C-alpha cells in the first residue's frame, strides 16, 4: 500500500503519525503544507481534509484525518508491534492518556487559537506563553501521576504505545515554549527513554524534509 502523509514539520499532530509509522517500520511519502502561510486552508487541500488542518494520510483507497483515528488505523492495519496493550482496561487507560494530550492540551494551544488570542483578544507574546504553559501544566500534572502509576520505562508499560506517540510531540512543544518541566520527573524520564529510540528520533520535526529551524 502506498501512503502519503500531509503534514508540517512542526505540527505536533503530524509528529504523532510520523512516530507511529516509524515504530511500525512503514515507508511513506511526505507532502508538507506550510502552516505559517495558511497552506492548510487552501481549497485543494480541503478536498483531502475538509477541516483545513494537518495531518491527513492518503492511502490507496481512503484519505484519513484526525491523528488519533490515524494512529488507530495504523495499529489495526499494521499490528506489529502493537501500540495498544491487550486488555480492555489497559487499552482504555492508554487511550485516556493519549486523550489528555489530544483532547485537553493540544486543542486549546493550537495555532488558530493562539492567533485568535493575539489578534482578537489583545494578548501579547508573554500572555500567549503563559496560556500555553497553563494548559500544558494542567495536562502534564495528570500524566505525571498516571505515568508514575502505569509506566514501566515508557508512559504505559514497558513498550511504546499511542500514549508515547502523543506525549513526545507535546513535550517538544512544551520545550519549545520553555515550559518548566521540573514538576514532571516520571513524564520526563519516560519521554527521554522514548526519544532515545531511532523511530522517535527519525520522526523529530528537525529531521523532516521541510524543517526550517531558524
Ligand atoms: N485534532 C486534530 C488536530 C489537527 C490540528 O489542529 N493540526 C494543526 C497542526 S498541529 C493545524 O493544522 N493547525 C493549523 C491551524 O490551526 O490553522 C488532529 O489530531 O489531527
mmCIF file of C-alpha atoms and ligand atoms in Angstrom:
data_model
loop_
_atom_site.group_PDB
_atom_site.id
_atom_site.type_symbol
_atom_site.label_atom_id
_atom_site.label_comp_id
_atom_site.label_asym_id
_atom_site.label_seq_id
_atom_site.Cartn_x
_atom_site.Cartn_y
_atom_site.Cartn_z
ATOM 1 C CA UNK A 1 0.000 0.000 0.000
ATOM 2 C CA UNK A 2 1.326 3.484 -0.775
ATOM 3 C CA UNK A 3 0.937 6.078 1.983
ATOM 4 C CA UNK A 4 1.294 9.854 1.756
ATOM 5 C CA UNK A 5 1.373 11.940 4.896
ATOM 6 C CA UNK A 6 0.244 15.536 4.523
ATOM 7 C CA UNK A 7 1.832 17.414 7.392
ATOM 8 C CA UNK A 8 4.170 20.142 8.502
ATOM 9 C CA UNK A 9 7.487 19.638 10.240
ATOM 10 C CA UNK A 10 6.461 21.443 13.430
ATOM 11 C CA UNK A 11 2.913 20.095 13.613
ATOM 12 C CA UNK A 12 2.704 18.012 16.758
ATOM 13 C CA UNK A 13 -0.278 16.090 15.370
ATOM 14 C CA UNK A 14 1.648 15.108 12.217
ATOM 15 C CA UNK A 15 4.587 14.245 14.520
ATOM 16 C CA UNK A 16 2.328 11.695 16.299
ATOM 17 C CA UNK A 17 1.637 9.980 12.992
ATOM 18 C CA UNK A 18 5.315 10.016 11.956
ATOM 19 C CA UNK A 19 6.229 8.288 15.230
ATOM 20 C CA UNK A 20 3.617 5.553 14.738
ATOM 21 C CA UNK A 21 4.682 4.950 11.122
ATOM 22 C CA UNK A 22 8.341 4.808 12.159
ATOM 23 C CA UNK A 23 7.657 2.412 15.047
ATOM 24 C CA UNK A 24 5.960 0.069 12.579
ATOM 25 C CA UNK A 25 8.742 0.484 10.009
ATOM 26 C CA UNK A 26 6.269 1.684 7.361
ATOM 27 C CA UNK A 27 7.582 3.612 4.341
ATOM 28 C CA UNK A 28 5.622 6.709 3.290
ATOM 29 C CA UNK A 29 5.847 9.891 1.250
ATOM 30 C CA UNK A 30 5.517 13.331 2.809
ATOM 31 C CA UNK A 31 3.740 16.376 1.383
ATOM 32 C CA UNK A 32 4.389 19.467 3.516
ATOM 33 C CA UNK A 33 1.856 22.274 3.933
ATOM 34 C CA UNK A 34 3.353 25.436 5.414
ATOM 35 C CA UNK A 35 1.053 26.377 8.287
ATOM 36 C CA UNK A 36 2.753 29.782 8.573
ATOM 37 C CA UNK A 37 1.342 30.785 5.175
ATOM 38 C CA UNK A 38 -2.081 29.166 5.682
ATOM 39 C CA UNK A 39 -1.435 26.469 3.042
ATOM 40 C CA UNK A 40 -3.617 24.071 5.061
ATOM 41 C CA UNK A 41 -6.674 26.225 4.326
ATOM 42 C CA UNK A 42 -6.342 26.173 0.515
ATOM 43 C CA UNK A 43 -9.307 24.730 -1.392
ATOM 44 C CA UNK A 44 -7.190 21.993 -2.970
ATOM 45 C CA UNK A 45 -6.025 20.704 0.411
ATOM 46 C CA UNK A 46 -9.540 20.933 1.848
ATOM 47 C CA UNK A 47 -10.631 18.309 -0.674
ATOM 48 C CA UNK A 48 -8.392 15.971 1.373
ATOM 49 C CA UNK A 49 -9.152 17.345 4.832
ATOM 50 C CA UNK A 50 -12.304 19.481 4.960
ATOM 51 C CA UNK A 51 -11.168 20.847 8.334
ATOM 52 C CA UNK A 52 -8.158 22.528 6.736
ATOM 53 C CA UNK A 53 -5.803 21.031 9.307
ATOM 54 C CA UNK A 54 -2.834 18.692 9.119
ATOM 55 C CA UNK A 55 -2.315 15.777 9.206
ATOM 56 C CA UNK A 56 -4.098 13.811 6.510
ATOM 57 C CA UNK A 57 -2.943 10.356 5.492
ATOM 58 C CA UNK A 58 -3.687 9.300 1.921
ATOM 59 C CA UNK A 59 -3.855 5.549 1.414
ATOM 60 C CA UNK A 60 -4.662 3.587 -1.750
ATOM 61 C CA UNK A 61 -8.397 3.810 -1.095
ATOM 62 C CA UNK A 62 -9.148 6.456 1.534
ATOM 63 C CA UNK A 63 -7.956 9.759 2.970
ATOM 64 C CA UNK A 64 -7.732 9.636 6.758
ATOM 65 C CA UNK A 65 -7.856 12.661 9.047
ATOM 66 C CA UNK A 66 -7.639 13.297 12.813
ATOM 67 C CA UNK A 67 -4.359 11.949 14.164
ATOM 68 C CA UNK A 68 -5.903 9.764 16.927
ATOM 69 C CA UNK A 69 -8.023 7.990 14.299
ATOM 70 C CA UNK A 70 -4.996 7.688 12.013
ATOM 71 C CA UNK A 71 -2.936 6.116 14.818
ATOM 72 C CA UNK A 72 -5.664 3.552 15.500
ATOM 73 C CA UNK A 73 -5.927 2.793 11.764
ATOM 74 C CA UNK A 74 -2.160 2.273 11.552
ATOM 75 C CA UNK A 75 -2.282 -0.055 14.544
ATOM 76 C CA UNK A 76 -5.164 -2.073 13.085
ATOM 77 C CA UNK A 77 -3.753 -2.383 9.566
ATOM 78 C CA UNK A 78 -0.135 -2.896 10.697
ATOM 79 C CA UNK A 79 -0.497 -4.736 14.027
ATOM 80 C CA UNK A 80 3.192 -5.396 14.652
ATOM 81 C CA UNK A 81 4.464 -4.082 17.021
ATOM 82 C CA UNK A 82 1.193 -3.243 18.807
ATOM 83 C CA UNK A 83 0.699 0.325 20.022
ATOM 84 C CA UNK A 84 -2.101 -0.623 22.408
ATOM 85 C CA UNK A 85 -1.924 -3.166 25.245
ATOM 86 C CA UNK A 86 -4.000 -6.358 25.178
ATOM 87 C CA UNK A 87 -6.705 -5.983 27.860
ATOM 88 C CA UNK A 88 -9.748 -3.707 27.653
ATOM 89 C CA UNK A 89 -8.840 -1.920 30.899
ATOM 90 C CA UNK A 90 -5.278 -1.215 29.834
ATOM 91 C CA UNK A 91 -6.367 -0.104 26.375
ATOM 92 C CA UNK A 92 -8.807 2.368 27.902
ATOM 93 C CA UNK A 93 -6.088 3.746 30.189
ATOM 94 C CA UNK A 94 -3.654 4.231 27.304
ATOM 95 C CA UNK A 95 -6.358 5.889 25.198
ATOM 96 C CA UNK A 96 -7.177 8.169 28.130
ATOM 97 C CA UNK A 97 -3.523 9.184 28.488
ATOM 98 C CA UNK A 98 -3.404 9.955 24.763
ATOM 99 C CA UNK A 99 -6.673 11.889 25.025
ATOM 100 C CA UNK A 100 -5.249 14.071 27.797
ATOM 101 C CA UNK A 101 -2.910 15.434 25.129
ATOM 102 C CA UNK A 102 -5.211 15.166 22.110
ATOM 103 C CA UNK A 103 -8.432 16.477 23.684
ATOM 104 C CA UNK A 104 -7.368 18.614 26.623
ATOM 105 C CA UNK A 105 -3.924 20.141 25.917
ATOM 106 C CA UNK A 106 -3.471 20.429 22.168
ATOM 107 C CA UNK A 107 -6.837 21.921 21.110
ATOM 108 C CA UNK A 108 -6.526 24.989 23.335
ATOM 109 C CA UNK A 109 -2.909 25.589 22.256
ATOM 110 C CA UNK A 110 -3.426 25.173 18.516
ATOM 111 C CA UNK A 111 -2.124 27.799 16.082
ATOM 112 C CA UNK A 112 -5.523 29.245 15.284
ATOM 113 C CA UNK A 113 -6.358 29.581 18.990
ATOM 114 C CA UNK A 114 -3.055 31.355 19.693
ATOM 115 C CA UNK A 115 -3.579 33.639 16.688
ATOM 116 C CA UNK A 116 -7.091 34.463 17.934
ATOM 117 C CA UNK A 117 -5.660 35.333 21.366
ATOM 118 C CA UNK A 118 -3.178 37.669 19.649
ATOM 119 C CA UNK A 119 -5.469 39.312 17.112
ATOM 120 C CA UNK A 120 -8.935 39.208 18.719
ATOM 121 C CA UNK A 121 -8.184 39.320 22.450
ATOM 122 C CA UNK A 122 -5.134 41.595 22.523
ATOM 123 C CA UNK A 123 -2.779 39.080 24.126
ATOM 124 C CA UNK A 124 0.929 39.883 23.850
ATOM 125 C CA UNK A 125 3.558 37.124 23.475
ATOM 126 C CA UNK A 126 4.130 36.921 27.245
ATOM 127 C CA UNK A 127 0.413 36.287 27.803
ATOM 128 C CA UNK A 128 0.303 33.739 24.980
ATOM 129 C CA UNK A 129 3.240 31.895 26.545
ATOM 130 C CA UNK A 130 1.524 31.895 29.939
ATOM 131 C CA UNK A 131 -1.613 30.485 28.285
ATOM 132 C CA UNK A 132 0.380 27.683 26.637
ATOM 133 C CA UNK A 133 2.193 26.799 29.875
ATOM 134 C CA UNK A 134 -1.095 26.914 31.813
ATOM 135 C CA UNK A 135 -2.745 24.171 29.760
ATOM 136 C CA UNK A 136 0.339 22.057 29.253
ATOM 137 C CA UNK A 137 0.866 22.151 33.019
ATOM 138 C CA UNK A 138 -2.688 21.026 33.702
ATOM 139 C CA UNK A 139 -2.409 18.006 31.419
ATOM 140 C CA UNK A 140 1.175 17.129 32.333
ATOM 141 C CA UNK A 141 0.315 17.105 36.058
ATOM 142 C CA UNK A 142 -2.298 14.412 35.410
ATOM 143 C CA UNK A 143 0.010 12.486 33.080
ATOM 144 C CA UNK A 144 2.803 12.615 35.669
ATOM 145 C CA UNK A 145 0.531 10.764 38.128
ATOM 146 C CA UNK A 146 -0.557 8.243 35.510
ATOM 147 C CA UNK A 147 2.964 7.565 34.250
ATOM 148 C CA UNK A 148 4.165 7.061 37.848
ATOM 149 C CA UNK A 149 1.299 4.587 38.291
ATOM 150 C CA UNK A 150 1.313 2.742 34.970
ATOM 151 C CA UNK A 151 4.687 3.383 33.364
ATOM 152 C CA UNK A 152 7.452 0.812 33.284
ATOM 153 C CA UNK A 153 10.032 2.662 31.225
ATOM 154 C CA UNK A 154 7.507 4.078 28.746
ATOM 155 C CA UNK A 155 4.403 6.133 29.548
ATOM 156 C CA UNK A 156 2.383 2.955 29.968
ATOM 157 C CA UNK A 157 4.189 -0.343 30.459
ATOM 158 C CA UNK A 158 7.498 -1.439 29.004
ATOM 159 C CA UNK A 159 6.894 -0.792 25.293
ATOM 160 C CA UNK A 160 5.813 2.285 23.308
ATOM 161 C CA UNK A 161 2.079 2.896 22.946
ATOM 162 C CA UNK A 162 -0.101 5.588 21.440
ATOM 163 C CA UNK A 163 0.351 7.397 24.781
ATOM 164 C CA UNK A 164 4.030 7.928 23.889
ATOM 165 C CA UNK A 165 3.063 8.891 20.315
ATOM 166 C CA UNK A 166 1.061 11.755 21.840
ATOM 167 C CA UNK A 167 3.370 12.606 24.738
ATOM 168 C CA UNK A 168 6.634 13.131 22.848
ATOM 169 C CA UNK A 169 5.254 15.743 20.390
ATOM 170 C CA UNK A 170 3.547 17.571 23.255
ATOM 171 C CA UNK A 171 6.814 17.601 25.181
ATOM 172 C CA UNK A 172 8.565 19.005 22.079
ATOM 173 C CA UNK A 173 6.051 21.837 22.144
ATOM 174 C CA UNK A 174 6.498 22.341 25.910
ATOM 175 C CA UNK A 175 10.267 22.619 25.463
ATOM 176 C CA UNK A 176 9.828 24.970 22.513
ATOM 177 C CA UNK A 177 7.817 27.310 24.728
ATOM 178 C CA UNK A 178 10.224 26.854 27.681
ATOM 179 C CA UNK A 179 7.623 25.294 29.996
ATOM 180 C CA UNK A 180 9.114 24.322 33.381
ATOM 181 C CA UNK A 181 9.261 20.511 33.372
ATOM 182 C CA UNK A 182 10.750 20.045 36.846
ATOM 183 C CA UNK A 183 7.358 19.032 38.370
ATOM 184 C CA UNK A 184 7.119 16.043 35.989
ATOM 185 C CA UNK A 185 10.115 13.725 36.588
ATOM 186 C CA UNK A 186 8.318 10.487 35.644
ATOM 187 C CA UNK A 187 6.937 12.041 32.472
ATOM 188 C CA UNK A 188 10.378 13.378 31.533
ATOM 189 C CA UNK A 189 12.103 10.035 32.208
ATOM 190 C CA UNK A 190 9.579 8.121 30.083
ATOM 191 C CA UNK A 191 9.891 10.666 27.294
ATOM 192 C CA UNK A 192 13.697 10.564 27.371
ATOM 193 C CA UNK A 193 13.598 6.783 27.032
ATOM 194 C CA UNK A 194 11.229 7.015 24.068
ATOM 195 C CA UNK A 195 13.200 9.799 22.392
ATOM 196 C CA UNK A 196 16.344 7.677 22.520
ATOM 197 C CA UNK A 197 14.722 5.145 20.161
ATOM 198 C CA UNK A 198 15.585 5.551 16.451
ATOM 199 C CA UNK A 199 11.886 5.595 15.434
ATOM 200 C CA UNK A 200 11.146 8.570 17.691
ATOM 201 C CA UNK A 201 14.349 10.311 16.596
ATOM 202 C CA UNK A 202 13.502 9.871 12.896
ATOM 203 C CA UNK A 203 10.074 11.443 13.459
ATOM 204 C CA UNK A 204 11.509 14.575 15.126
ATOM 205 C CA UNK A 205 10.491 17.850 13.443
ATOM 206 C CA UNK A 206 14.086 18.888 12.729
ATOM 207 C CA UNK A 207 14.615 15.690 10.698
ATOM 208 C CA UNK A 208 11.733 16.355 8.261
ATOM 209 C CA UNK A 209 12.231 17.480 4.642
ATOM 210 C CA UNK A 210 10.508 20.837 5.211
ATOM 211 C CA UNK A 211 12.291 21.575 8.521
ATOM 212 C CA UNK A 212 13.200 25.237 8.927
ATOM 213 C CA UNK A 213 14.576 25.553 12.447
ATOM 214 C CA UNK A 214 15.727 29.174 12.107
HETATM 215 N N1 LIG B 1 -7.466 17.002 16.282
HETATM 216 C C1 LIG B 1 -6.709 17.179 15.091
HETATM 217 C C2 LIG B 1 -5.988 18.489 15.173
HETATM 218 C C3 LIG B 1 -5.238 18.833 13.900
HETATM 219 C C4 LIG B 1 -4.573 20.184 14.043
HETATM 220 O O1 LIG B 1 -5.060 21.053 14.771
HETATM 221 N N2 LIG B 1 -3.434 20.384 13.366
HETATM 222 C C5 LIG B 1 -2.740 21.628 13.466
HETATM 223 C C6 LIG B 1 -1.240 21.413 13.433
HETATM 224 S S1 LIG B 1 -0.652 20.556 14.857
HETATM 225 C C7 LIG B 1 -3.090 22.527 12.304
HETATM 226 O O2 LIG B 1 -3.247 22.079 11.187
HETATM 227 N N3 LIG B 1 -3.207 23.846 12.595
HETATM 228 C C8 LIG B 1 -3.466 24.798 11.587
HETATM 229 C C9 LIG B 1 -4.371 25.891 12.057
HETATM 230 O O3 LIG B 1 -4.647 25.968 13.259
HETATM 231 O O4 LIG B 1 -4.757 26.683 11.197
HETATM 232 C C10 LIG B 1 -5.727 16.016 14.900
HETATM 233 O O5 LIG B 1 -5.296 15.456 15.895
HETATM 234 O O6 LIG B 1 -5.425 15.654 13.758
#
